[in-house]
């Protein structure tokens, strides 16, 4: 049992949680981080990080390693829909990372998450892994978080003045920051992901694959492999599985995609799946809340964009940075109620200014991509005016640097 009180307890060691841990530990906070999975781990995710995140990666001290490991620069976006293939220039960011790097890249979550969590530990954060957070109790001056080791019956308690939830949103749980699993609906979206070798995808291209009842993205990740991640409606998944016969769900989804998209069919002709398909969901895109009491939420726990815009990792990391700057600006480590309330107000405002438009744009693009009739009407226009694709990428967050909150300052 741990009797000391940490300044902050972070639940979740993905990009958002590790970013918060690095920044707060460097600012002199005592930080505990609880992560339920063992790293490295595979995860359903598009793996892409926009160039607008490169300054943050450099601030965290991991940019050089990221650039060394990540796939090639992504300079073009595209749409594969039916028999049509449309490409356009990726919008260039308004500023580079200060070292001439101006394009987004992709890196597998097995590499990225490990890199960031190791950096959090090096910064001074205390890591509990693999442990699960099972309960949070408010004792007035601190929260008590009951945790259990995943590989044994061992349990413990951690105490912290504030809690930061960075656990994502795809899995329900007992914590007050976790969403309840809704009743099953045909419109529920499930995520699938696999890596491929020996594809014919152009190295600088990240296309959106539009198909009936779903959408997908493809991008070169590290070591020359191509990541294909997709979302598909529950009812369309059931039809795809019936049509594919006695195969696993991932293979049925792939057959549905390649049947619907000539561009995907050509890019994957002769390619081989490197590992097993991963699946997760149902996902729950939308805007939730940024915090309550002395609990703050970052990443998908606060709000989730449809993965169609490939901004999930960046939003998680950027929201963590916004929160840490708001906490420092308000002197919230002092734990006065006024400081906590000020940090929550400033963070909520900064979060909504940065991410609410992106979430709404992602919803529009996702619902367009899943409807064959809408796509069929639009793609010919996109071929005539590919600049529309560039503009859509810009609006989804590919080139605009985050709007920062108040400047950070140490707690006095």
mmCIF file of C-alpha atoms in Angstrom:
data_model
loop_
_atom_site.group_PDB
_atom_site.id
_atom_site.type_symbol
_atom_site.label_atom_id
_atom_site.label_comp_id
_atom_site.label_asym_id
_atom_site.label_seq_id
_atom_site.Cartn_x
_atom_site.Cartn_y
_atom_site.Cartn_z
ATOM 1 C CA UNK A 1 0.000 0.000 0.000
ATOM 2 C CA UNK A 2 1.237 3.482 -0.898
ATOM 3 C CA UNK A 3 0.614 6.223 1.676
ATOM 4 C CA UNK A 4 2.268 9.211 -0.055
ATOM 5 C CA UNK A 5 0.068 11.562 -2.053
ATOM 6 C CA UNK A 6 1.034 12.242 -5.649
ATOM 7 C CA UNK A 7 0.272 15.565 -7.242
ATOM 8 C CA UNK A 8 -1.321 13.766 -10.209
ATOM 9 C CA UNK A 9 -2.482 10.254 -10.984
ATOM 10 C CA UNK A 10 -2.750 9.464 -14.697
ATOM 11 C CA UNK A 11 -4.843 6.517 -15.832
ATOM 12 C CA UNK A 12 -3.661 5.266 -19.223
ATOM 13 C CA UNK A 13 -0.143 5.146 -20.661
ATOM 14 C CA UNK A 14 -0.949 5.809 -24.302
ATOM 15 C CA UNK A 15 0.160 8.990 -26.128
ATOM 16 C CA UNK A 16 -2.116 11.285 -24.119
ATOM 17 C CA UNK A 17 -1.277 9.869 -20.719
ATOM 18 C CA UNK A 18 2.452 9.664 -21.358
ATOM 19 C CA UNK A 19 2.541 13.216 -22.726
ATOM 20 C CA UNK A 20 0.847 14.522 -19.575
ATOM 21 C CA UNK A 21 3.231 12.506 -17.404
ATOM 22 C CA UNK A 22 6.327 13.863 -19.164
ATOM 23 C CA UNK A 23 5.221 17.483 -18.963
ATOM 24 C CA UNK A 24 4.029 17.412 -15.353
ATOM 25 C CA UNK A 25 7.056 15.466 -14.106
ATOM 26 C CA UNK A 26 9.368 17.953 -15.800
ATOM 27 C CA UNK A 27 7.445 20.779 -14.125
ATOM 28 C CA UNK A 28 8.281 19.290 -10.725
ATOM 29 C CA UNK A 29 5.019 17.450 -10.052
ATOM 30 C CA UNK A 30 5.010 14.020 -8.457
ATOM 31 C CA UNK A 31 3.244 11.798 -10.992
ATOM 32 C CA UNK A 32 1.886 8.248 -10.860
ATOM 33 C CA UNK A 33 0.793 6.568 -14.098
ATOM 34 C CA UNK A 34 -1.250 3.362 -14.272
ATOM 35 C CA UNK A 35 -1.342 1.383 -17.552
ATOM 36 C CA UNK A 36 -3.224 -1.889 -17.845
ATOM 37 C CA UNK A 37 -1.406 -3.356 -20.868
ATOM 38 C CA UNK A 38 2.142 -4.601 -21.210
ATOM 39 C CA UNK A 39 4.200 -2.753 -23.820
ATOM 40 C CA UNK A 40 4.960 -3.078 -26.639
ATOM 41 C CA UNK A 41 1.376 -3.740 -27.645
ATOM 42 C CA UNK A 42 -0.539 -3.593 -30.897
ATOM 43 C CA UNK A 43 -3.616 -1.361 -31.018
ATOM 44 C CA UNK A 44 -6.390 -0.541 -33.461
ATOM 45 C CA UNK A 45 -5.223 2.845 -34.704
ATOM 46 C CA UNK A 46 -4.349 4.584 -37.973
ATOM 47 C CA UNK A 47 -0.810 5.316 -36.658
ATOM 48 C CA UNK A 48 -0.523 8.679 -38.447
ATOM 49 C CA UNK A 49 0.685 11.888 -36.812
ATOM 50 C CA UNK A 50 0.226 15.192 -38.624
ATOM 51 C CA UNK A 51 3.191 17.528 -39.020
ATOM 52 C CA UNK A 52 1.486 19.910 -36.597
ATOM 53 C CA UNK A 53 2.526 17.484 -33.839
ATOM 54 C CA UNK A 54 6.234 17.602 -34.632
ATOM 55 C CA UNK A 55 6.917 20.689 -32.455
ATOM 56 C CA UNK A 56 5.301 18.880 -29.514
ATOM 57 C CA UNK A 57 7.351 15.736 -30.157
ATOM 58 C CA UNK A 58 10.470 17.885 -30.151
ATOM 59 C CA UNK A 59 9.350 19.572 -26.921
ATOM 60 C CA UNK A 60 8.931 16.109 -25.381
ATOM 61 C CA UNK A 61 12.422 15.140 -26.504
ATOM 62 C CA UNK A 62 11.341 12.259 -28.763
ATOM 63 C CA UNK A 63 11.218 13.894 -32.211
ATOM 64 C CA UNK A 64 14.553 12.582 -33.452
ATOM 65 C CA UNK A 65 13.695 9.010 -32.506
ATOM 66 C CA UNK A 66 10.218 9.367 -34.002
ATOM 67 C CA UNK A 67 11.576 10.654 -37.309
ATOM 68 C CA UNK A 68 14.199 7.909 -37.386
ATOM 69 C CA UNK A 69 11.630 5.145 -36.842
ATOM 70 C CA UNK A 70 8.552 6.469 -38.678
ATOM 71 C CA UNK A 71 7.502 5.793 -42.236
ATOM 72 C CA UNK A 72 7.989 8.144 -45.201
ATOM 73 C CA UNK A 73 6.650 11.679 -45.390
ATOM 74 C CA UNK A 74 2.976 11.835 -46.362
ATOM 75 C CA UNK A 75 2.653 14.553 -48.984
ATOM 76 C CA UNK A 76 -0.613 13.527 -50.681
ATOM 77 C CA UNK A 77 -4.121 12.593 -49.651
ATOM 78 C CA UNK A 78 -6.566 10.659 -51.767
ATOM 79 C CA UNK A 79 -9.941 8.991 -52.075
ATOM 80 C CA UNK A 80 -10.432 5.437 -53.313
ATOM 81 C CA UNK A 81 -14.137 4.919 -54.011
ATOM 82 C CA UNK A 82 -15.648 2.404 -56.397
ATOM 83 C CA UNK A 83 -13.641 2.463 -59.607
ATOM 84 C CA UNK A 84 -12.342 5.985 -59.023
ATOM 85 C CA UNK A 85 -9.026 7.090 -57.569
ATOM 86 C CA UNK A 86 -8.521 10.770 -56.730
ATOM 87 C CA UNK A 87 -5.365 12.283 -55.199
ATOM 88 C CA UNK A 88 -4.403 15.788 -54.112
ATOM 89 C CA UNK A 89 -1.600 17.567 -52.300
ATOM 90 C CA UNK A 90 -1.517 17.361 -48.528
ATOM 91 C CA UNK A 91 -1.725 20.898 -47.137
ATOM 92 C CA UNK A 92 1.677 22.022 -45.930
ATOM 93 C CA UNK A 93 1.687 23.100 -42.281
ATOM 94 C CA UNK A 94 2.090 26.785 -41.563
ATOM 95 C CA UNK A 95 5.288 26.058 -39.661
ATOM 96 C CA UNK A 96 7.780 23.206 -39.439
ATOM 97 C CA UNK A 97 9.129 21.703 -36.242
ATOM 98 C CA UNK A 98 12.066 24.092 -36.400
ATOM 99 C CA UNK A 99 14.327 21.605 -38.126
ATOM 100 C CA UNK A 100 12.815 21.606 -41.605
ATOM 101 C CA UNK A 101 10.394 18.707 -41.054
ATOM 102 C CA UNK A 102 7.051 19.770 -42.504
ATOM 103 C CA UNK A 103 5.136 16.583 -43.279
ATOM 104 C CA UNK A 104 3.265 14.031 -41.233
ATOM 105 C CA UNK A 105 4.374 10.435 -40.821
ATOM 106 C CA UNK A 106 3.112 7.206 -39.307
ATOM 107 C CA UNK A 107 4.635 5.048 -36.595
ATOM 108 C CA UNK A 108 3.150 1.869 -35.132
ATOM 109 C CA UNK A 109 1.645 2.158 -31.689
ATOM 110 C CA UNK A 110 3.896 -0.649 -30.475
ATOM 111 C CA UNK A 111 6.847 1.690 -31.077
ATOM 112 C CA UNK A 112 5.284 5.083 -30.314
ATOM 113 C CA UNK A 113 3.606 4.168 -27.037
ATOM 114 C CA UNK A 114 6.740 2.474 -25.726
ATOM 115 C CA UNK A 115 8.882 5.468 -26.693
ATOM 116 C CA UNK A 116 6.614 7.927 -24.882
ATOM 117 C CA UNK A 117 6.094 5.828 -21.757
ATOM 118 C CA UNK A 118 9.837 5.262 -21.379
ATOM 119 C CA UNK A 119 10.303 9.014 -21.682
ATOM 120 C CA UNK A 120 7.707 9.555 -18.947
ATOM 121 C CA UNK A 121 9.601 7.193 -16.651
ATOM 122 C CA UNK A 122 12.883 8.938 -17.471
ATOM 123 C CA UNK A 123 11.255 12.293 -16.584
ATOM 124 C CA UNK A 124 10.458 10.975 -13.108
ATOM 125 C CA UNK A 125 6.905 9.608 -13.375
ATOM 126 C CA UNK A 126 6.279 6.424 -11.366
ATOM 127 C CA UNK A 127 4.830 3.739 -13.629
ATOM 128 C CA UNK A 128 2.484 0.928 -12.575
ATOM 129 C CA UNK A 129 2.281 -1.539 -15.480
ATOM 130 C CA UNK A 130 0.460 -3.787 -16.118
ATOM 131 C CA UNK A 131 -2.008 -2.628 -13.471
ATOM 132 C CA UNK A 132 -5.690 -1.768 -13.816
ATOM 133 C CA UNK A 133 -7.466 1.101 -12.074
ATOM 134 C CA UNK A 134 -10.674 -0.346 -10.647
ATOM 135 C CA UNK A 135 -12.093 2.363 -8.398
ATOM 136 C CA UNK A 136 -11.650 6.047 -7.583
ATOM 137 C CA UNK A 137 -12.816 7.344 -4.205
ATOM 138 C CA UNK A 138 -12.829 11.021 -3.212
ATOM 139 C CA UNK A 139 -11.474 11.502 0.315
ATOM 140 C CA UNK A 140 -11.813 15.279 0.202
ATOM 141 C CA UNK A 141 -8.192 16.351 0.014
ATOM 142 C CA UNK A 142 -7.163 13.518 -2.307
ATOM 143 C CA UNK A 143 -8.482 10.733 -4.504
ATOM 144 C CA UNK A 144 -7.790 7.115 -3.631
ATOM 145 C CA UNK A 145 -7.405 4.902 -6.686
ATOM 146 C CA UNK A 146 -7.568 1.166 -6.104
ATOM 147 C CA UNK A 147 -5.434 -0.715 -8.602
ATOM 148 C CA UNK A 148 -4.871 -4.405 -9.308
ATOM 149 C CA UNK A 149 -2.009 -6.133 -11.071
ATOM 150 C CA UNK A 150 -3.222 -7.787 -14.255
ATOM 151 C CA UNK A 151 -0.987 -10.863 -13.909
ATOM 152 C CA UNK A 152 -1.677 -11.716 -10.252
ATOM 153 C CA UNK A 153 -4.038 -11.127 -7.370
ATOM 154 C CA UNK A 154 -1.882 -8.289 -6.032
ATOM 155 C CA UNK A 155 -3.662 -4.999 -5.288
ATOM 156 C CA UNK A 156 -2.699 -1.575 -3.982
ATOM 157 C CA UNK A 157 -3.925 1.966 -3.488
ATOM 158 C CA UNK A 158 -2.575 5.214 -4.901
ATOM 159 C CA UNK A 159 -3.463 8.669 -3.584
ATOM 160 C CA UNK A 160 -3.338 11.818 -5.666
ATOM 161 C CA UNK A 161 -4.567 15.388 -5.489
ATOM 162 C CA UNK A 162 -5.900 15.299 -9.062
ATOM 163 C CA UNK A 163 -6.691 12.519 -11.526
ATOM 164 C CA UNK A 164 -6.125 12.654 -15.287
ATOM 165 C CA UNK A 165 -8.134 10.116 -17.288
ATOM 166 C CA UNK A 166 -6.281 9.121 -20.462
ATOM 167 C CA UNK A 167 -7.788 5.663 -20.850
ATOM 168 C CA UNK A 168 -9.556 6.135 -24.179
ATOM 169 C CA UNK A 169 -13.230 5.477 -24.721
ATOM 170 C CA UNK A 170 -13.636 2.171 -26.508
ATOM 171 C CA UNK A 171 -13.911 -0.019 -23.427
ATOM 172 C CA UNK A 172 -16.463 0.422 -20.631
ATOM 173 C CA UNK A 173 -15.340 0.171 -17.022
ATOM 174 C CA UNK A 174 -16.077 1.027 -13.406
ATOM 175 C CA UNK A 175 -14.434 4.464 -13.314
ATOM 176 C CA UNK A 176 -16.558 7.651 -13.326
ATOM 177 C CA UNK A 177 -14.669 8.808 -16.445
ATOM 178 C CA UNK A 178 -15.507 5.710 -18.477
ATOM 179 C CA UNK A 179 -18.524 5.624 -20.763
ATOM 180 C CA UNK A 180 -21.239 3.016 -20.450
ATOM 181 C CA UNK A 181 -21.640 0.479 -23.208
ATOM 182 C CA UNK A 182 -24.763 1.429 -25.195
ATOM 183 C CA UNK A 183 -27.344 -1.026 -26.439
ATOM 184 C CA UNK A 184 -26.324 -2.725 -29.681
ATOM 185 C CA UNK A 185 -27.435 -0.939 -32.865
ATOM 186 C CA UNK A 186 -26.942 -1.632 -36.536
ATOM 187 C CA UNK A 187 -25.165 1.711 -36.887
ATOM 188 C CA UNK A 188 -22.489 0.844 -34.310
ATOM 189 C CA UNK A 189 -18.975 1.235 -35.728
ATOM 190 C CA UNK A 190 -16.282 -1.374 -35.175
ATOM 191 C CA UNK A 191 -12.616 -0.809 -35.845
ATOM 192 C CA UNK A 192 -10.287 -3.247 -37.615
ATOM 193 C CA UNK A 193 -6.588 -3.018 -38.389
ATOM 194 C CA UNK A 194 -3.823 -5.044 -39.998
ATOM 195 C CA UNK A 195 -0.363 -4.492 -41.451
ATOM 196 C CA UNK A 196 0.603 -5.508 -44.970
ATOM 197 C CA UNK A 197 3.861 -6.187 -46.769
ATOM 198 C CA UNK A 198 4.651 -5.908 -50.480
ATOM 199 C CA UNK A 199 1.866 -3.464 -51.328
ATOM 200 C CA UNK A 200 1.685 -1.143 -54.328
ATOM 201 C CA UNK A 201 0.635 1.933 -52.357
ATOM 202 C CA UNK A 202 2.645 5.034 -53.258
ATOM 203 C CA UNK A 203 4.907 5.839 -50.270
ATOM 204 C CA UNK A 204 3.832 9.503 -50.036
ATOM 205 C CA UNK A 205 0.077 8.832 -50.277
ATOM 206 C CA UNK A 206 -2.507 8.400 -47.492
ATOM 207 C CA UNK A 207 -5.855 7.573 -49.128
ATOM 208 C CA UNK A 208 -9.332 7.435 -47.645
ATOM 209 C CA UNK A 209 -11.124 4.285 -48.729
ATOM 210 C CA UNK A 210 -14.881 4.840 -49.010
ATOM 211 C CA UNK A 211 -17.046 1.725 -49.137
ATOM 212 C CA UNK A 212 -20.655 0.826 -48.280
ATOM 213 C CA UNK A 213 -21.179 1.071 -44.544
ATOM 214 C CA UNK A 214 -17.664 2.085 -43.637
ATOM 215 C CA UNK A 215 -14.382 3.800 -44.384
ATOM 216 C CA UNK A 216 -10.686 2.981 -44.134
ATOM 217 C CA UNK A 217 -7.267 4.551 -44.375
ATOM 218 C CA UNK A 218 -3.899 3.289 -45.582
ATOM 219 C CA UNK A 219 -0.448 4.668 -44.816
ATOM 220 C CA UNK A 220 3.154 3.500 -44.707
ATOM 221 C CA UNK A 221 4.264 2.962 -41.136
ATOM 222 C CA UNK A 222 7.680 1.907 -39.844
ATOM 223 C CA UNK A 223 9.870 -0.781 -41.437
ATOM 224 C CA UNK A 224 8.157 -0.472 -44.794
ATOM 225 C CA UNK A 225 4.845 -1.959 -43.742
ATOM 226 C CA UNK A 226 1.476 -0.493 -44.681
ATOM 227 C CA UNK A 227 -1.156 -0.026 -41.996
ATOM 228 C CA UNK A 228 -4.777 -0.469 -43.064
ATOM 229 C CA UNK A 229 -7.298 0.612 -40.445
ATOM 230 C CA UNK A 230 -11.027 0.821 -40.972
ATOM 231 C CA UNK A 231 -14.400 1.336 -39.354
ATOM 232 C CA UNK A 232 -17.479 -0.571 -40.459
ATOM 233 C CA UNK A 233 -21.082 -0.511 -39.305
ATOM 234 C CA UNK A 234 -22.348 -3.519 -37.371
ATOM 235 C CA UNK A 235 -25.054 -4.317 -39.935
ATOM 236 C CA UNK A 236 -22.616 -4.037 -42.861
ATOM 237 C CA UNK A 237 -20.119 -6.216 -41.009
ATOM 238 C CA UNK A 238 -22.744 -8.912 -40.616
ATOM 239 C CA UNK A 239 -23.500 -8.789 -44.353
ATOM 240 C CA UNK A 240 -19.786 -8.896 -45.194
ATOM 241 C CA UNK A 241 -19.287 -11.958 -43.016
ATOM 242 C CA UNK A 242 -22.209 -13.763 -44.604
ATOM 243 C CA UNK A 243 -20.869 -12.971 -48.074
ATOM 244 C CA UNK A 244 -17.315 -14.064 -47.249
ATOM 245 C CA UNK A 245 -18.248 -17.418 -45.761
ATOM 246 C CA UNK A 246 -16.209 -19.286 -43.158
ATOM 247 C CA UNK A 247 -13.427 -16.747 -42.609
ATOM 248 C CA UNK A 248 -12.478 -14.500 -39.713
ATOM 249 C CA UNK A 249 -14.097 -11.090 -39.388
ATOM 250 C CA UNK A 250 -10.975 -9.204 -40.500
ATOM 251 C CA UNK A 251 -10.699 -11.234 -43.695
ATOM 252 C CA UNK A 252 -14.387 -10.632 -44.410
ATOM 253 C CA UNK A 253 -13.919 -6.875 -43.962
ATOM 254 C CA UNK A 254 -10.897 -6.912 -46.280
ATOM 255 C CA UNK A 255 -12.887 -8.761 -48.944
ATOM 256 C CA UNK A 256 -15.654 -6.171 -48.630
ATOM 257 C CA UNK A 257 -13.188 -3.299 -49.001
ATOM 258 C CA UNK A 258 -11.310 -4.693 -51.982
ATOM 259 C CA UNK A 259 -14.553 -5.598 -53.739
ATOM 260 C CA UNK A 260 -15.792 -2.021 -53.298
ATOM 261 C CA UNK A 261 -12.574 -0.058 -54.017
ATOM 262 C CA UNK A 262 -10.459 -0.505 -57.118
ATOM 263 C CA UNK A 263 -7.686 1.586 -55.576
ATOM 264 C CA UNK A 264 -7.516 -0.692 -52.526
ATOM 265 C CA UNK A 265 -7.670 -3.783 -54.717
ATOM 266 C CA UNK A 266 -4.728 -2.592 -56.807
ATOM 267 C CA UNK A 267 -2.695 -1.393 -53.829
ATOM 268 C CA UNK A 268 -3.065 -4.731 -52.047
ATOM 269 C CA UNK A 269 -2.723 -7.037 -55.059
ATOM 270 C CA UNK A 270 -0.171 -9.685 -54.091
ATOM 271 C CA UNK A 271 0.338 -8.176 -50.630
ATOM 272 C CA UNK A 272 0.465 -10.343 -47.530
ATOM 273 C CA UNK A 273 -0.946 -9.692 -44.083
ATOM 274 C CA UNK A 274 1.948 -9.428 -41.660
ATOM 275 C CA UNK A 275 0.073 -10.227 -38.464
ATOM 276 C CA UNK A 276 -3.410 -11.056 -37.222
ATOM 277 C CA UNK A 277 -6.238 -8.600 -37.689
ATOM 278 C CA UNK A 278 -7.056 -6.537 -34.614
ATOM 279 C CA UNK A 279 -10.568 -5.412 -33.777
ATOM 280 C CA UNK A 280 -12.149 -3.066 -31.246
ATOM 281 C CA UNK A 281 -15.327 -1.196 -30.567
ATOM 282 C CA UNK A 282 -17.935 -0.102 -30.852
ATOM 283 C CA UNK A 283 -16.383 3.332 -31.071
ATOM 284 C CA UNK A 284 -18.325 6.328 -29.780
ATOM 285 C CA UNK A 285 -17.306 9.536 -31.588
ATOM 286 C CA UNK A 286 -18.489 12.786 -30.085
ATOM 287 C CA UNK A 287 -17.751 15.531 -27.582
ATOM 288 C CA UNK A 288 -17.935 14.496 -23.944
ATOM 289 C CA UNK A 289 -16.543 16.535 -21.053
ATOM 290 C CA UNK A 290 -13.115 17.866 -20.140
ATOM 291 C CA UNK A 291 -13.372 17.430 -16.394
ATOM 292 C CA UNK A 292 -15.310 17.612 -13.169
ATOM 293 C CA UNK A 293 -14.307 18.135 -9.537
ATOM 294 C CA UNK A 294 -10.527 17.452 -9.496
ATOM 295 C CA UNK A 295 -10.650 14.982 -12.384
ATOM 296 C CA UNK A 296 -9.553 15.954 -15.900
ATOM 297 C CA UNK A 297 -9.975 14.050 -19.155
ATOM 298 C CA UNK A 298 -7.689 13.992 -22.206
ATOM 299 C CA UNK A 299 -7.713 12.199 -25.548
ATOM 300 C CA UNK A 300 -10.738 10.117 -26.479
ATOM 301 C CA UNK A 301 -11.975 10.224 -22.901
ATOM 302 C CA UNK A 302 -12.745 13.929 -23.425
ATOM 303 C CA UNK A 303 -13.955 13.719 -27.005
ATOM 304 C CA UNK A 304 -13.393 11.510 -30.002
ATOM 305 C CA UNK A 305 -13.269 12.257 -33.713
ATOM 306 C CA UNK A 306 -14.220 9.682 -36.301
ATOM 307 C CA UNK A 307 -10.933 7.964 -37.228
ATOM 308 C CA UNK A 308 -11.614 8.959 -40.840
ATOM 309 C CA UNK A 309 -9.440 12.079 -40.349
ATOM 310 C CA UNK A 310 -6.509 10.211 -38.749
ATOM 311 C CA UNK A 311 -6.132 12.731 -35.930
ATOM 312 C CA UNK A 312 -6.728 10.588 -32.852
ATOM 313 C CA UNK A 313 -3.119 10.317 -31.669
ATOM 314 C CA UNK A 314 -2.438 13.993 -32.252
ATOM 315 C CA UNK A 315 -5.596 15.067 -30.446
ATOM 316 C CA UNK A 316 -4.675 12.910 -27.453
ATOM 317 C CA UNK A 317 -1.175 14.381 -27.196
ATOM 318 C CA UNK A 318 -2.230 17.953 -27.887
ATOM 319 C CA UNK A 319 -5.085 17.811 -25.380
ATOM 320 C CA UNK A 320 -2.644 16.563 -22.741
ATOM 321 C CA UNK A 321 -0.344 19.494 -23.471
ATOM 322 C CA UNK A 322 -3.239 21.954 -23.260
ATOM 323 C CA UNK A 323 -4.241 20.529 -19.888
ATOM 324 C CA UNK A 324 -0.723 20.666 -18.475
ATOM 325 C CA UNK A 325 -0.332 24.289 -19.556
ATOM 326 C CA UNK A 326 -3.670 25.191 -17.977
ATOM 327 C CA UNK A 327 -2.739 23.433 -14.730
ATOM 328 C CA UNK A 328 0.583 25.261 -14.590
ATOM 329 C CA UNK A 329 -0.984 28.608 -15.497
ATOM 330 C CA UNK A 330 -3.570 28.259 -12.730
ATOM 331 C CA UNK A 331 -1.139 27.005 -10.116
ATOM 332 C CA UNK A 332 -3.358 23.961 -9.730
ATOM 333 C CA UNK A 333 -0.618 21.923 -8.061
ATOM 334 C CA UNK A 334 -1.429 24.033 -4.993
ATOM 335 C CA UNK A 335 -4.828 22.308 -5.067
ATOM 336 C CA UNK A 336 -6.902 25.262 -4.028
ATOM 337 C CA UNK A 337 -10.495 24.931 -5.271
ATOM 338 C CA UNK A 338 -10.223 28.215 -7.150
ATOM 339 C CA UNK A 339 -7.048 27.108 -8.939
ATOM 340 C CA UNK A 340 -8.607 23.797 -9.951
ATOM 341 C CA UNK A 341 -11.773 25.512 -11.204
ATOM 342 C CA UNK A 342 -9.726 28.046 -13.188
ATOM 343 C CA UNK A 343 -7.658 25.274 -14.778
ATOM 344 C CA UNK A 344 -10.796 23.353 -15.719
ATOM 345 C CA UNK A 345 -12.448 26.412 -17.292
ATOM 346 C CA UNK A 346 -9.358 27.351 -19.274
ATOM 347 C CA UNK A 347 -8.762 23.781 -20.412
ATOM 348 C CA UNK A 348 -12.380 23.308 -21.496
ATOM 349 C CA UNK A 349 -12.266 26.514 -23.528
ATOM 350 C CA UNK A 350 -8.934 25.634 -25.158
ATOM 351 C CA UNK A 351 -10.057 22.066 -25.840
ATOM 352 C CA UNK A 352 -13.270 23.137 -27.560
ATOM 353 C CA UNK A 353 -11.534 25.801 -29.654
ATOM 354 C CA UNK A 354 -9.011 23.268 -30.883
ATOM 355 C CA UNK A 355 -10.964 20.055 -31.246
ATOM 356 C CA UNK A 356 -14.725 20.649 -31.493
ATOM 357 C CA UNK A 357 -14.524 21.855 -35.154
ATOM 358 C CA UNK A 358 -12.306 18.885 -36.001
ATOM 359 C CA UNK A 359 -14.742 16.404 -34.455
ATOM 360 C CA UNK A 360 -17.663 17.907 -36.372
ATOM 361 C CA UNK A 361 -15.709 17.901 -39.637
ATOM 362 C CA UNK A 362 -14.756 14.276 -39.083
ATOM 363 C CA UNK A 363 -18.400 13.325 -38.557
ATOM 364 C CA UNK A 364 -19.403 14.948 -41.857
ATOM 365 C CA UNK A 365 -16.607 13.202 -43.768
ATOM 366 C CA UNK A 366 -17.337 9.833 -42.142
ATOM 367 C CA UNK A 367 -21.049 9.867 -42.898
ATOM 368 C CA UNK A 368 -20.294 10.937 -46.477
ATOM 369 C CA UNK A 369 -17.781 8.100 -46.939
ATOM 370 C CA UNK A 370 -20.192 5.438 -45.704
ATOM 371 C CA UNK A 371 -22.921 6.354 -48.190
ATOM 372 C CA UNK A 372 -22.282 5.064 -51.734
ATOM 373 C CA UNK A 373 -24.809 7.414 -53.336
ATOM 374 C CA UNK A 374 -23.212 10.512 -51.788
ATOM 375 C CA UNK A 375 -19.730 9.344 -52.757
ATOM 376 C CA UNK A 376 -20.798 8.543 -56.314
ATOM 377 C CA UNK A 377 -22.120 12.082 -56.741
ATOM 378 C CA UNK A 378 -19.076 13.763 -55.192
ATOM 379 C CA UNK A 379 -16.059 11.914 -56.536
ATOM 380 C CA UNK A 380 -16.384 13.207 -60.114
ATOM 381 C CA UNK A 381 -16.312 16.755 -58.710
ATOM 382 C CA UNK A 382 -13.262 15.901 -56.611
ATOM 383 C CA UNK A 383 -11.480 14.743 -59.758
ATOM 384 C CA UNK A 384 -12.204 18.087 -61.373
ATOM 385 C CA UNK A 385 -11.344 20.082 -58.243
ATOM 386 C CA UNK A 386 -8.807 18.109 -56.169
ATOM 387 C CA UNK A 387 -8.123 21.265 -54.180
ATOM 388 C CA UNK A 388 -11.297 20.369 -52.252
ATOM 389 C CA UNK A 389 -9.479 17.338 -50.841
ATOM 390 C CA UNK A 390 -6.599 19.545 -49.784
ATOM 391 C CA UNK A 391 -9.012 21.930 -48.091
ATOM 392 C CA UNK A 392 -10.761 19.073 -46.284
ATOM 393 C CA UNK A 393 -7.424 17.813 -44.983
ATOM 394 C CA UNK A 394 -6.558 21.306 -43.795
ATOM 395 C CA UNK A 395 -9.897 21.701 -42.010
ATOM 396 C CA UNK A 396 -9.464 18.342 -40.257
ATOM 397 C CA UNK A 397 -6.282 19.575 -38.592
ATOM 398 C CA UNK A 398 -3.446 18.619 -40.944
ATOM 399 C CA UNK A 399 -1.826 22.047 -41.159
ATOM 400 C CA UNK A 400 -3.107 24.317 -38.389
ATOM 401 C CA UNK A 401 -1.010 24.538 -35.249
ATOM 402 C CA UNK A 402 -2.958 24.238 -31.970
ATOM 403 C CA UNK A 403 -4.351 27.353 -30.312
ATOM 404 C CA UNK A 404 -2.483 27.576 -27.035
ATOM 405 C CA UNK A 405 -4.031 28.537 -23.681
ATOM 406 C CA UNK A 406 -2.398 30.766 -21.071
ATOM 407 C CA UNK A 407 1.406 30.567 -20.842
ATOM 408 C CA UNK A 408 2.702 28.038 -18.330
ATOM 409 C CA UNK A 409 4.185 29.157 -15.064
ATOM 410 C CA UNK A 410 5.238 27.162 -11.972
ATOM 411 C CA UNK A 411 2.951 26.993 -8.972
ATOM 412 C CA UNK A 412 3.933 29.529 -6.373
#
